[in-house]
Short mmCIF file of C-alpha atoms in Angstrom, two decimals:
data_model
loop_
_atom_site.label_atom_id
_atom_site.label_comp_id
_atom_site.label_asym_id
_atom_site.label_seq_id
_atom_site.Cartn_x
_atom_site.Cartn_y
_atom_site.Cartn_z
CA UNK A 6 101.83 1.76 -16.65
CA UNK A 7 99.79 2.29 -13.43
CA UNK A 8 102.63 4.10 -11.74
CA UNK A 9 103.36 6.24 -14.95
CA UNK A 10 99.87 7.22 -14.91
CA UNK A 11 99.98 8.38 -11.30
CA UNK A 12 103.22 10.18 -11.74
CA UNK A 13 101.72 12.13 -14.76
CA UNK A 14 98.73 13.07 -12.58
CA UNK A 15 101.03 14.44 -9.92
CA UNK A 16 102.63 16.68 -12.11
CA UNK A 17 99.32 18.36 -13.19
CA UNK A 18 97.91 21.63 -11.77
CA UNK A 19 95.09 21.24 -9.18
CA UNK A 20 92.51 22.59 -11.35
CA UNK A 21 93.01 19.92 -13.96
CA UNK A 22 92.89 17.33 -11.17
CA UNK A 23 89.98 18.64 -10.08
CA UNK A 24 88.32 18.63 -13.26
CA UNK A 25 89.57 15.06 -14.04
CA UNK A 26 87.99 13.82 -10.65
CA UNK A 27 84.65 15.51 -11.50
CA UNK A 28 84.70 14.10 -14.81
CA UNK A 29 85.41 10.43 -13.53
CA UNK A 30 82.62 10.76 -11.01
CA UNK A 31 80.31 11.68 -13.65
CA UNK A 32 81.27 8.95 -15.95
CA UNK A 33 81.05 6.60 -13.08
CA UNK A 34 77.45 7.87 -12.25
CA UNK A 35 76.26 7.62 -15.80
CA UNK A 36 77.55 3.95 -16.07
CA UNK A 37 75.85 3.09 -12.86
CA UNK A 38 72.57 4.67 -14.06
CA UNK A 39 72.94 2.70 -17.26
CA UNK A 40 73.57 -0.65 -15.43
CA UNK A 41 70.69 -0.27 -13.04
CA UNK A 42 68.17 0.35 -15.74
CA UNK A 43 69.58 -2.75 -17.84
CA UNK A 44 69.38 -4.65 -14.63
CA UNK A 45 65.76 -3.47 -13.67
CA UNK A 46 64.35 -3.82 -17.22
CA UNK A 47 65.94 -7.00 -18.42
CA UNK A 48 67.90 -8.82 -15.64
CA UNK A 49 65.99 -8.46 -12.39
CA UNK A 50 63.84 -11.70 -11.65
CA UNK A 51 60.29 -11.27 -11.19
CA UNK A 52 58.76 -10.79 -7.80
CA UNK A 53 57.23 -13.71 -6.19
CA UNK A 54 53.65 -12.56 -5.84
CA UNK A 55 52.46 -15.72 -4.06
CA UNK A 56 54.47 -14.84 -0.82
CA UNK A 57 52.22 -12.02 -0.34
CA UNK A 58 49.03 -14.25 -0.62
CA UNK A 59 47.72 -16.91 -2.71
CA UNK A 60 44.65 -15.04 -4.04
CA UNK A 61 44.27 -11.82 -6.38
CA UNK A 62 41.28 -9.92 -6.64
CA UNK A 63 40.73 -8.13 -9.96
CA UNK A 64 37.80 -5.86 -10.82
CA UNK A 65 36.89 -5.20 -14.68
CA UNK A 66 38.52 -8.42 -15.74
CA UNK A 67 36.52 -9.36 -18.76
CA UNK A 68 38.18 -6.93 -21.30
CA UNK A 69 41.33 -5.13 -22.04
CA UNK A 70 43.81 -4.38 -19.16
CA UNK A 71 41.89 -6.10 -16.53
CA UNK A 72 41.65 -9.36 -18.59
CA UNK A 73 45.43 -9.17 -19.27
CA UNK A 74 46.02 -8.71 -15.52
CA UNK A 75 43.85 -11.72 -14.77
CA UNK A 76 45.88 -14.02 -17.13
CA UNK A 77 49.31 -12.85 -15.89
CA UNK A 78 48.34 -13.17 -12.22
CA UNK A 79 46.96 -16.89 -13.18
CA UNK A 80 50.27 -17.48 -14.78
CA UNK A 81 52.28 -16.69 -11.62
CA UNK A 82 50.27 -19.22 -9.84
CA UNK A 83 47.78 -17.16 -8.02
CA UNK A 84 43.87 -18.02 -7.76
CA UNK A 85 41.75 -15.20 -8.63
CA UNK A 86 38.61 -13.34 -7.50
CA UNK A 87 36.97 -11.75 -10.71
CA UNK A 88 34.58 -8.87 -10.04
CA UNK A 89 32.39 -7.77 -12.96
CA UNK A 90 29.02 -6.90 -13.90
CA UNK A 91 28.22 -9.15 -16.65
CA UNK A 92 28.18 -12.89 -15.59
CA UNK A 93 28.19 -14.35 -19.10
CA UNK A 94 31.68 -12.49 -19.72
CA UNK A 95 32.86 -13.46 -16.25
CA UNK A 96 32.23 -17.17 -17.15
CA UNK A 97 34.06 -16.72 -20.56
CA UNK A 98 37.18 -15.31 -18.88
CA UNK A 99 37.13 -17.94 -16.06
CA UNK A 100 36.72 -20.69 -18.57
CA UNK A 101 39.48 -19.35 -20.68
CA UNK A 102 41.88 -18.94 -17.81
CA UNK A 103 41.32 -22.41 -16.43
CA UNK A 104 41.57 -23.93 -19.76
CA UNK A 105 45.21 -22.32 -19.87
CA UNK A 106 45.91 -22.72 -16.27
CA UNK A 107 44.15 -25.58 -14.92
CA UNK A 108 45.23 -25.43 -11.18
CA UNK A 109 43.77 -21.74 -10.95
CA UNK A 110 40.86 -21.46 -8.61
CA UNK A 111 38.44 -18.67 -9.65
CA UNK A 112 35.80 -17.15 -7.67
CA UNK A 113 33.31 -14.76 -9.82
CA UNK A 114 31.36 -11.93 -8.14
CA UNK A 115 28.79 -10.15 -10.06
CA UNK A 116 28.96 -6.39 -9.34
CA UNK A 117 27.63 -3.34 -11.10
CA UNK A 118 29.73 -0.39 -9.83
CA UNK A 119 27.06 2.04 -11.46
CA UNK A 120 24.27 0.41 -9.40
CA UNK A 121 23.80 -0.36 -5.79
CA UNK A 122 27.67 -0.21 -4.80
CA UNK A 123 27.16 -1.02 -1.05
CA UNK A 124 25.35 -4.40 -1.93
CA UNK A 125 28.01 -5.05 -4.45
CA UNK A 126 30.74 -4.48 -1.96
CA UNK A 127 29.22 -6.76 0.68
CA UNK A 128 29.13 -9.55 -1.99
CA UNK A 129 32.71 -8.84 -2.44
CA UNK A 130 33.34 -9.00 1.32
CA UNK A 131 31.39 -12.41 1.51
CA UNK A 132 33.49 -13.79 -1.39
CA UNK A 133 36.82 -13.27 0.03
CA UNK A 134 36.12 -14.06 3.47
CA UNK A 135 38.77 -16.33 4.65
CA UNK A 136 40.86 -16.05 1.46
CA UNK A 137 44.58 -15.03 1.49
CA UNK A 138 44.05 -12.20 -0.75
CA UNK A 139 47.48 -10.49 -1.28
CA UNK A 140 47.12 -8.69 -4.40
CA UNK A 141 44.34 -6.02 -5.45
CA UNK A 142 43.88 -4.70 -9.11
CA UNK A 143 41.30 -2.00 -9.24
CA UNK A 144 40.81 -1.77 -12.96
CA UNK A 145 36.96 -1.17 -13.15
CA UNK A 146 36.16 2.08 -14.65
CA UNK A 147 34.24 4.27 -17.08
CA UNK A 148 35.13 6.97 -19.56
CA UNK A 149 33.35 9.17 -21.97
CA UNK A 150 31.33 7.50 -24.64
CA UNK A 151 33.30 9.77 -27.06
CA UNK A 152 35.78 12.55 -26.86
CA UNK A 153 34.40 15.80 -25.22
CA UNK A 154 35.78 18.69 -23.11
CA UNK A 155 35.03 18.45 -19.41
CA UNK A 156 32.62 21.30 -19.41
CA UNK A 157 30.54 19.50 -21.93
CA UNK A 158 29.98 16.07 -19.54
CA UNK A 159 26.33 16.20 -18.26
CA UNK A 160 25.76 15.57 -14.64
CA UNK A 161 24.58 11.89 -15.01
CA UNK A 162 27.59 11.04 -16.72
CA UNK A 163 29.79 12.92 -14.17
CA UNK A 164 28.06 11.14 -11.28
CA UNK A 165 28.78 7.84 -12.73
CA UNK A 166 32.37 8.53 -13.53
CA UNK A 167 33.02 9.53 -9.87
CA UNK A 168 30.86 6.74 -8.53
CA UNK A 169 32.42 3.86 -10.57
CA UNK A 170 36.06 5.43 -10.86
CA UNK A 171 36.40 6.93 -7.41
CA UNK A 172 33.87 5.61 -5.14
CA UNK A 173 33.90 2.13 -6.24
CA UNK A 174 37.73 1.82 -6.18
CA UNK A 175 37.81 3.33 -2.78
CA UNK A 176 35.09 0.93 -1.38
CA UNK A 177 36.72 -2.09 -2.90
CA UNK A 178 39.99 -1.24 -1.43
CA UNK A 179 38.28 -0.62 2.00
CA UNK A 180 36.87 -3.99 1.68
CA UNK A 181 40.12 -5.88 0.78
CA UNK A 182 42.83 -3.90 2.88
CA UNK A 183 41.77 -5.13 6.42
CA UNK A 184 42.62 -8.68 5.59
CA UNK A 185 46.15 -7.60 4.32
CA UNK A 186 46.78 -5.63 7.54
CA UNK A 187 45.57 -8.53 9.84
CA UNK A 188 47.98 -10.95 7.92
CA UNK A 189 50.58 -8.18 7.68
CA UNK A 190 51.29 -8.92 4.06
CA UNK A 191 50.03 -7.51 0.63
CA UNK A 192 51.39 -6.42 -2.47
CA UNK A 193 50.51 -3.46 -4.65
CA UNK A 194 46.99 -2.02 -4.76
CA UNK A 195 47.01 -0.74 -8.47
CA UNK A 196 44.27 1.77 -9.33
CA UNK A 197 43.71 2.44 -12.87
CA UNK A 198 41.16 5.37 -13.42
CA UNK A 199 39.44 5.17 -16.81
CA UNK A 200 38.27 8.76 -17.25
CA UNK A 201 40.36 11.42 -18.84
CA UNK A 202 40.15 13.77 -15.81
CA UNK A 203 41.39 11.10 -13.31
CA UNK A 204 43.59 8.67 -15.27
CA UNK A 205 46.52 7.69 -12.95
CA UNK A 206 48.27 4.51 -11.64
CA UNK A 207 49.13 4.31 -8.31
CA UNK A 208 51.25 1.57 -6.25
CA UNK A 209 51.19 0.89 -2.77
CA UNK A 210 53.35 -1.46 -1.13
CA UNK A 211 53.03 -3.00 2.32
#
């Protein structure tokens, strides 16, 4: 059958063979894209985060996405440095995580990113001193208290948006990055902007 097919091809005009070749390559390319998508989304094994460091630092871990990140990181076997402004909420999250993942070590650092940021970052530096922090999740952030156009944002709110979402994220990264560079390992610094005007997700791999 294969020989018959090849003989049939040989009798076809060049333009038809060219179209057949292009069509075949297109089908193969599409098949590769589909198979790759299936592998990436369903078959690829999870990345072993512990090889980048035994600790992860999460800001804004007491609610929503940050809380989910904290639980998922603990599930992978990472110890946690949780940074938030409410000590009671930090304790509740810590207790909940340790109730489910008893081996997880947790350090809580109280920082109000809308307050004295430099002092707060120093507390973070002290907390992570000597720790093998391999993952940083910059989740802390604020948004508008209710929907509004950008030109309606008052100066006080705008200042806080920039201070918490931009300056806070930058300074926490600046505090954690030197340790990663020194150890020559570290995975994904994920920055999540909460404000509508600066909503983004950015990954950096080392």
